[in-house]
Short mmCIF file of C-alpha atoms in Angstrom, two decimals:
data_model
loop_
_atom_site.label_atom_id
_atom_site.label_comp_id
_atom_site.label_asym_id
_atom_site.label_seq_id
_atom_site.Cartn_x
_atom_site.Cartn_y
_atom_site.Cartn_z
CA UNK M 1 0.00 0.00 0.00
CA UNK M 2 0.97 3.69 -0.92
CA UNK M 3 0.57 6.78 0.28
CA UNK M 4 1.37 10.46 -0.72
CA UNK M 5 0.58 13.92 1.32
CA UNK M 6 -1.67 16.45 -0.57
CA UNK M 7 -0.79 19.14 -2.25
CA UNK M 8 -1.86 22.25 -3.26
CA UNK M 9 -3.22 20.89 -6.93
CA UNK M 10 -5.38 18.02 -4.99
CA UNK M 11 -7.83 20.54 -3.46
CA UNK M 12 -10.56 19.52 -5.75
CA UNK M 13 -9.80 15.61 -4.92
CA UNK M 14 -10.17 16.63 -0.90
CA UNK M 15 -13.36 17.89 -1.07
CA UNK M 16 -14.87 15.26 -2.80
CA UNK M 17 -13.69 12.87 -0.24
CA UNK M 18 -15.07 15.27 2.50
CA UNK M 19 -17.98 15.36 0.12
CA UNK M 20 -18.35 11.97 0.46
CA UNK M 21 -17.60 11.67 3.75
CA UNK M 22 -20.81 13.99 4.77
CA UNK M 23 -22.86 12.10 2.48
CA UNK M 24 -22.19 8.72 4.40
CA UNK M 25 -22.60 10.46 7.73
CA UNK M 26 -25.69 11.94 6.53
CA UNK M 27 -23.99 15.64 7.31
CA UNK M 28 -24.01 17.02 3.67
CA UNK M 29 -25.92 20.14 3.95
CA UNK M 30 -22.96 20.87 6.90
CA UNK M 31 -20.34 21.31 3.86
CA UNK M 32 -19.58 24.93 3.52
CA UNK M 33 -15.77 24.44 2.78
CA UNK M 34 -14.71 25.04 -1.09
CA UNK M 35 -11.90 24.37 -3.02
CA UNK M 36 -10.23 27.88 -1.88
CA UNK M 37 -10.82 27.39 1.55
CA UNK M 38 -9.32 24.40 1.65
CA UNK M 39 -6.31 25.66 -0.47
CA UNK M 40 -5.67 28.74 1.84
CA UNK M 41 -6.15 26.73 5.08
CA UNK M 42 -3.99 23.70 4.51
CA UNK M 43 -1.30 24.88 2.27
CA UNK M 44 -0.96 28.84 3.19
CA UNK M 45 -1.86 28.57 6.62
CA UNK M 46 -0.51 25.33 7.25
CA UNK M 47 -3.20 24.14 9.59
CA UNK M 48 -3.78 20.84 8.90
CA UNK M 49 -2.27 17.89 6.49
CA UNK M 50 -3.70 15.49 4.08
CA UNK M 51 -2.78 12.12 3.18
CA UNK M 52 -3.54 9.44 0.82
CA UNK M 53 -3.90 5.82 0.27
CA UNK M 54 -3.24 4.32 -2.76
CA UNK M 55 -4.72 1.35 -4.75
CA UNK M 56 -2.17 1.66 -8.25
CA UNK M 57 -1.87 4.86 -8.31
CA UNK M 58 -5.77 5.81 -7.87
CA UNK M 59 -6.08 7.50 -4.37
CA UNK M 60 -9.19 5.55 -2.54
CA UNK M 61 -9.18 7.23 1.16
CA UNK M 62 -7.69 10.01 2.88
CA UNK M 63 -6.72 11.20 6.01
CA UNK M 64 -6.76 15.08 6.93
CA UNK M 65 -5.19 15.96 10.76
CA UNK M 66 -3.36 18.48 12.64
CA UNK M 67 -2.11 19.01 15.79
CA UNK M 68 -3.51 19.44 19.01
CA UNK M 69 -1.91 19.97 22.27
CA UNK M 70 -1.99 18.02 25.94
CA UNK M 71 -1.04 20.04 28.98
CA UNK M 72 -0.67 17.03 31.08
CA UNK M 73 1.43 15.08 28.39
CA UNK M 74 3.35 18.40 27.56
CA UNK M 75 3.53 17.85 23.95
CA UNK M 76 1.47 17.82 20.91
CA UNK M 77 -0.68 15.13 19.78
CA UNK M 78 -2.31 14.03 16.66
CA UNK M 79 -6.16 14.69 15.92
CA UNK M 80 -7.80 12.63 13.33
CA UNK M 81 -10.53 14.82 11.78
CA UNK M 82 -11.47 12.90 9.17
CA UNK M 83 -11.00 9.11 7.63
CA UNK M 84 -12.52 8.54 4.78
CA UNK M 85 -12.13 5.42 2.50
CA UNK M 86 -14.57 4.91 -1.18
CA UNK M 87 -16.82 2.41 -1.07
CA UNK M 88 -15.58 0.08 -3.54
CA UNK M 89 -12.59 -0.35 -1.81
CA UNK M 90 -13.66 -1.09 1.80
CA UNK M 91 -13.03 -4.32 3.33
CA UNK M 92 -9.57 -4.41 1.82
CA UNK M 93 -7.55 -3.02 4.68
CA UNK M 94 -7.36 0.76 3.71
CA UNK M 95 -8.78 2.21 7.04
CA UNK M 96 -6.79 -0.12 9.14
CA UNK M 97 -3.56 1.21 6.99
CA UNK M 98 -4.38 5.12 7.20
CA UNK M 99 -4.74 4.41 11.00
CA UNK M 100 -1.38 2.75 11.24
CA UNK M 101 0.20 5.25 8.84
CA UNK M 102 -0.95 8.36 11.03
CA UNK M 103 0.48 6.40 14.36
CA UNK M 104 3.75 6.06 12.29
CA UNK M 105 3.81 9.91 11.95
CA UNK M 106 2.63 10.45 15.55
CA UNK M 107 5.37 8.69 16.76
CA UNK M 108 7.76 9.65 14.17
CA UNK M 109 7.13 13.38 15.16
CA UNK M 110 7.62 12.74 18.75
CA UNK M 111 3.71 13.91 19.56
CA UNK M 112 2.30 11.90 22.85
CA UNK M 113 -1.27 10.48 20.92
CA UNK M 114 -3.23 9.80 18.40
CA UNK M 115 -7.19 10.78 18.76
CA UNK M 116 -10.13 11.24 17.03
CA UNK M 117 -14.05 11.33 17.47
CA UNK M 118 -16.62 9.07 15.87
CA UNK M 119 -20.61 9.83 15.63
CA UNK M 120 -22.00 7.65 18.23
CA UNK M 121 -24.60 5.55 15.66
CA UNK M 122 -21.40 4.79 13.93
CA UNK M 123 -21.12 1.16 15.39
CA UNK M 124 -19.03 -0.51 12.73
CA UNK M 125 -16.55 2.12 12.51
CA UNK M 126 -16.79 1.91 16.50
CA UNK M 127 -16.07 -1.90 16.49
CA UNK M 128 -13.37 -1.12 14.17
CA UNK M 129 -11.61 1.45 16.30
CA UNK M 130 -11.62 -0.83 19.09
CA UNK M 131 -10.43 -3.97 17.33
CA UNK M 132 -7.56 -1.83 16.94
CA UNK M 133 -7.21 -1.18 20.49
CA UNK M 134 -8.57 2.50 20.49
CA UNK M 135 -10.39 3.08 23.43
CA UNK M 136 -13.71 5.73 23.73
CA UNK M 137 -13.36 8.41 26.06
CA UNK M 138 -16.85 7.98 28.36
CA UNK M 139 -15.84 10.93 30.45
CA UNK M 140 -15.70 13.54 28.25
CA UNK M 141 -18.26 15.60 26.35
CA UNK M 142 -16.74 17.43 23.04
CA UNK M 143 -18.54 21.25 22.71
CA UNK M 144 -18.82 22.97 19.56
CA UNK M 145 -19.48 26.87 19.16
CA UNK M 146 -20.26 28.20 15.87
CA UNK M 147 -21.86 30.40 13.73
CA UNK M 148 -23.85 33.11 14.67
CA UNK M 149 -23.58 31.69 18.58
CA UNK M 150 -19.67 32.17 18.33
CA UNK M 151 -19.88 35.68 16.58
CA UNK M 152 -21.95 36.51 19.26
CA UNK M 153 -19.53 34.95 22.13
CA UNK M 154 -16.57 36.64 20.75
CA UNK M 155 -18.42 40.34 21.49
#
């Protein structure tokens, strides 16, 4: 299995794998980012990464992530935003490879974890996580501000 990091020219090929990502999650009226967004937050900005997974040369799943950062481990960590493999090629080990690839870098880069969220309906890709030896965080509740509610928070 191959993989290759984004760049700039594969904006297009991103969002149709977040595209697709929000259609199997059920989330697509949620996609606002464009092709320019995407292109001025992860390659001018530098704020998050992509990689690929290859099946001969045709990229079939991607990984985008950036860092976060753990007071009590006193280093930066990994955070998984999105994992996203076609269809067509489920089944055949791509996920499980991604996963593996991003603790490579993880460790690699010296960061202290790997992490990610997962809808809670999501029970196969739960199972999956687990069979890996991920374990869900019970204790902790993720908030989200946006919009309107964080325009008006940031007054």
């Amino acid at each position: 299995m191959d993989f290759r990091f984004a760049e700039r020219k594969d904006c297009a090929l991103i969002l149709s794998f977040i595209k697709e990502l929000a259609k199997y999650e059920h989330l697509e009226n949620e996609v606002v980012a464009t092709e320019k967004l995407l292109e001025e937050w992860i390659f001018d900005n530098k704020k998050a990464e992509v990689i690929f997974v290859l099946e001969e040369d045709k990229e079939v799943g991607f990984a985008l992530f950036f860092y976060n950062f753990s007071t009590f481990l006193g280093r930066a960590g990994i955070h998984l935003e999105d994992l996203f493999v076609l269809p067509e090629y489920r089944k055949k080990g791509y996920g499980k490879a991604i996963l593996k690839k991003l603790a490579q870098i993880t460790v690699e880069r010296g960061c202290g974890r790997l992490e990610w969220c997962c809808l809670d309906w999501n029970t196969p890709s739960i199972e999956f996580y687990q069979s890996l030896g991920a374990k869900p965080l019970s204790d902790w509740t993720i908030f989200r501000v946006t919009g309107d509610t964080l325009i008006t928070l940031a007054k």
